[in-house]
Tab-separated table of C-alpha atoms in Angstrom:
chain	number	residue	atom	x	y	z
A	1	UNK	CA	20.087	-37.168	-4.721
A	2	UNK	CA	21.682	-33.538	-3.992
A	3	UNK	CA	25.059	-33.758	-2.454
A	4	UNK	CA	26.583	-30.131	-3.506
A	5	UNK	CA	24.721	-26.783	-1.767
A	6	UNK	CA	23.885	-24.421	-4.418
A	7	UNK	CA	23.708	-20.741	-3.313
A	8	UNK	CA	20.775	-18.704	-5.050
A	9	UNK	CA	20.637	-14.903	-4.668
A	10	UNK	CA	17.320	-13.627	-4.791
A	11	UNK	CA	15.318	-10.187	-4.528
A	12	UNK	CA	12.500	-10.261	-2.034
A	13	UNK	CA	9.432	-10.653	-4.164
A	14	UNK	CA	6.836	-12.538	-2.490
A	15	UNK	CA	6.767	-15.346	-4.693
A	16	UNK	CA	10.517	-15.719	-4.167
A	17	UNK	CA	9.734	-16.150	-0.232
A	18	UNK	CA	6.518	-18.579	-0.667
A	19	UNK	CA	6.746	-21.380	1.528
A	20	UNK	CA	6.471	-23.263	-1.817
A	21	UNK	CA	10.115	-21.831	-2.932
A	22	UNK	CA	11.929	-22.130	0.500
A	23	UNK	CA	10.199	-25.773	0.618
A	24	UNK	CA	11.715	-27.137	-2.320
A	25	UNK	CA	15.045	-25.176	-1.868
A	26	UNK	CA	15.557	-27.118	1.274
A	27	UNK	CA	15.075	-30.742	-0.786
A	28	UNK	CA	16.932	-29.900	-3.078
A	29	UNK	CA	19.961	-28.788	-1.038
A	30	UNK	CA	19.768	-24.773	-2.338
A	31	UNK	CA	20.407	-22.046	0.327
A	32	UNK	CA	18.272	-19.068	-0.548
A	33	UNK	CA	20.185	-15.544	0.199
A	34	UNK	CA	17.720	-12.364	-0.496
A	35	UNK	CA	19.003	-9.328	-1.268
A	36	UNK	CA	17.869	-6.365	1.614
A	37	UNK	CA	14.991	-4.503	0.525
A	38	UNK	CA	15.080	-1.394	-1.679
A	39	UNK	CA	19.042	-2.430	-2.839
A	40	UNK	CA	18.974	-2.194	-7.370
A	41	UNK	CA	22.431	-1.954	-6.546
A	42	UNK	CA	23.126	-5.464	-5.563
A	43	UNK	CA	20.773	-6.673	-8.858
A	44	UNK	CA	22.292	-6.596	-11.815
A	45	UNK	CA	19.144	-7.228	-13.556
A	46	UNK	CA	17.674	-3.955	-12.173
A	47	UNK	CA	20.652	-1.956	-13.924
A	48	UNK	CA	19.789	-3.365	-17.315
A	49	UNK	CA	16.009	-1.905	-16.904
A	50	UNK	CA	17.479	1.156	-15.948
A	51	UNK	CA	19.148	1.243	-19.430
A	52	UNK	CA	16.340	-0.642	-21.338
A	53	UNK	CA	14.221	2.272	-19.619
A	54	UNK	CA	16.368	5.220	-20.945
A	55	UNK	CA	16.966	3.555	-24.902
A	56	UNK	CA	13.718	2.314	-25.815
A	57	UNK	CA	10.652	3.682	-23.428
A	58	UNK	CA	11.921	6.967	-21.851
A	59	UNK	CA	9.500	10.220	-22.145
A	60	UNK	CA	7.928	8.445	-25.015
A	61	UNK	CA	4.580	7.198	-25.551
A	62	UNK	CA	3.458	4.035	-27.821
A	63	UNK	CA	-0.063	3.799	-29.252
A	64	UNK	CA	-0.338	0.649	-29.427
A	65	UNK	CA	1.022	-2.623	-27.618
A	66	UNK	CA	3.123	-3.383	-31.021
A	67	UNK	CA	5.093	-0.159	-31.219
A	68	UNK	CA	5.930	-1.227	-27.400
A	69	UNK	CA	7.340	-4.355	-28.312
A	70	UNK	CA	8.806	-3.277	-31.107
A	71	UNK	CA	11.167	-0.679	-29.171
A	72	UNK	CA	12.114	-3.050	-26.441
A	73	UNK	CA	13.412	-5.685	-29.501
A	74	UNK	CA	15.141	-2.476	-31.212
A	75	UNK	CA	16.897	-2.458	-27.801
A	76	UNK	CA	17.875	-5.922	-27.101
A	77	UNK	CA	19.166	-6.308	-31.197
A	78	UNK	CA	20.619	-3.158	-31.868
A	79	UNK	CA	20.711	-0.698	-29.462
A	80	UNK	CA	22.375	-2.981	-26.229
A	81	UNK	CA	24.914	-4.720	-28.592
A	82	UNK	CA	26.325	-1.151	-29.075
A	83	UNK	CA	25.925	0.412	-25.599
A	84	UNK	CA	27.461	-2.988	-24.339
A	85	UNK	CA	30.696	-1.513	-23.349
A	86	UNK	CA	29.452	0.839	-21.181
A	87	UNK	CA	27.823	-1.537	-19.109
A	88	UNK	CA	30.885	-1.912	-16.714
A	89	UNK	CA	30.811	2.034	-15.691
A	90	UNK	CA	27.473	1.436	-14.076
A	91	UNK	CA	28.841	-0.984	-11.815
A	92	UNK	CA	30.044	0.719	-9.005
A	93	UNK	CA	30.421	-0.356	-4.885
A	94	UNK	CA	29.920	3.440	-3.811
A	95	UNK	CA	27.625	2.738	-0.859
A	96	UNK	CA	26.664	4.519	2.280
A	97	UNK	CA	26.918	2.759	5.723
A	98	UNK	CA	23.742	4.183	7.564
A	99	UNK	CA	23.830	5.395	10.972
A	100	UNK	CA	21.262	3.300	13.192
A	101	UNK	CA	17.723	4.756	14.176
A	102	UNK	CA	17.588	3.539	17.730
């Protein structure tokens, strides 16, 4: 029994708009709300690749799957607990209104 709405913000991956997902949203009383297309802006997630990108994978090139994972924990335990502050200057609401096509 699901009195309450719940509001879920989503990016538009196709598994995120199955019929499957938007099914059991409705029964469960969650309203789905995607993101626009081509907007890392608006996900917050995307912003922490970004930065997991630059630390630990950037220009460099692991020969084996281990060294991989190995620089992506480096990142999460030491690197991002240092960097952590600067997390907050990335965060910005600079955008552009575009003019219409038609």
């Amino acid at each position: 029994d699901y009195h309450q709405k719940v509001h879920v913000i989503l990016d538009g991956a196709g598994y995120h708009r199955s019929l499957l997902v938007k099914d059991w949203a409705e029964v469960v009383n969650i309203k789905l709300h995607y993101l626009p297309p081509y907007s890392p802006n608006l996900n917050p997630i995307e912003r922490m690749w970004k930065l997991m990108n630059e630390h630990a994978r950037n220009n460099r090139y692991f020969s084996n799957s281990r060294e991989f994972r190995d620089a992506i924990s480096e990142f999460f335990s030491h690197t991002l607990p240092e960097i952590v502050g600067s997390l907050t200057s990335r965060i910005n609401d600079n955008f552009q209104v575009l003019k219409s096509v038609s």
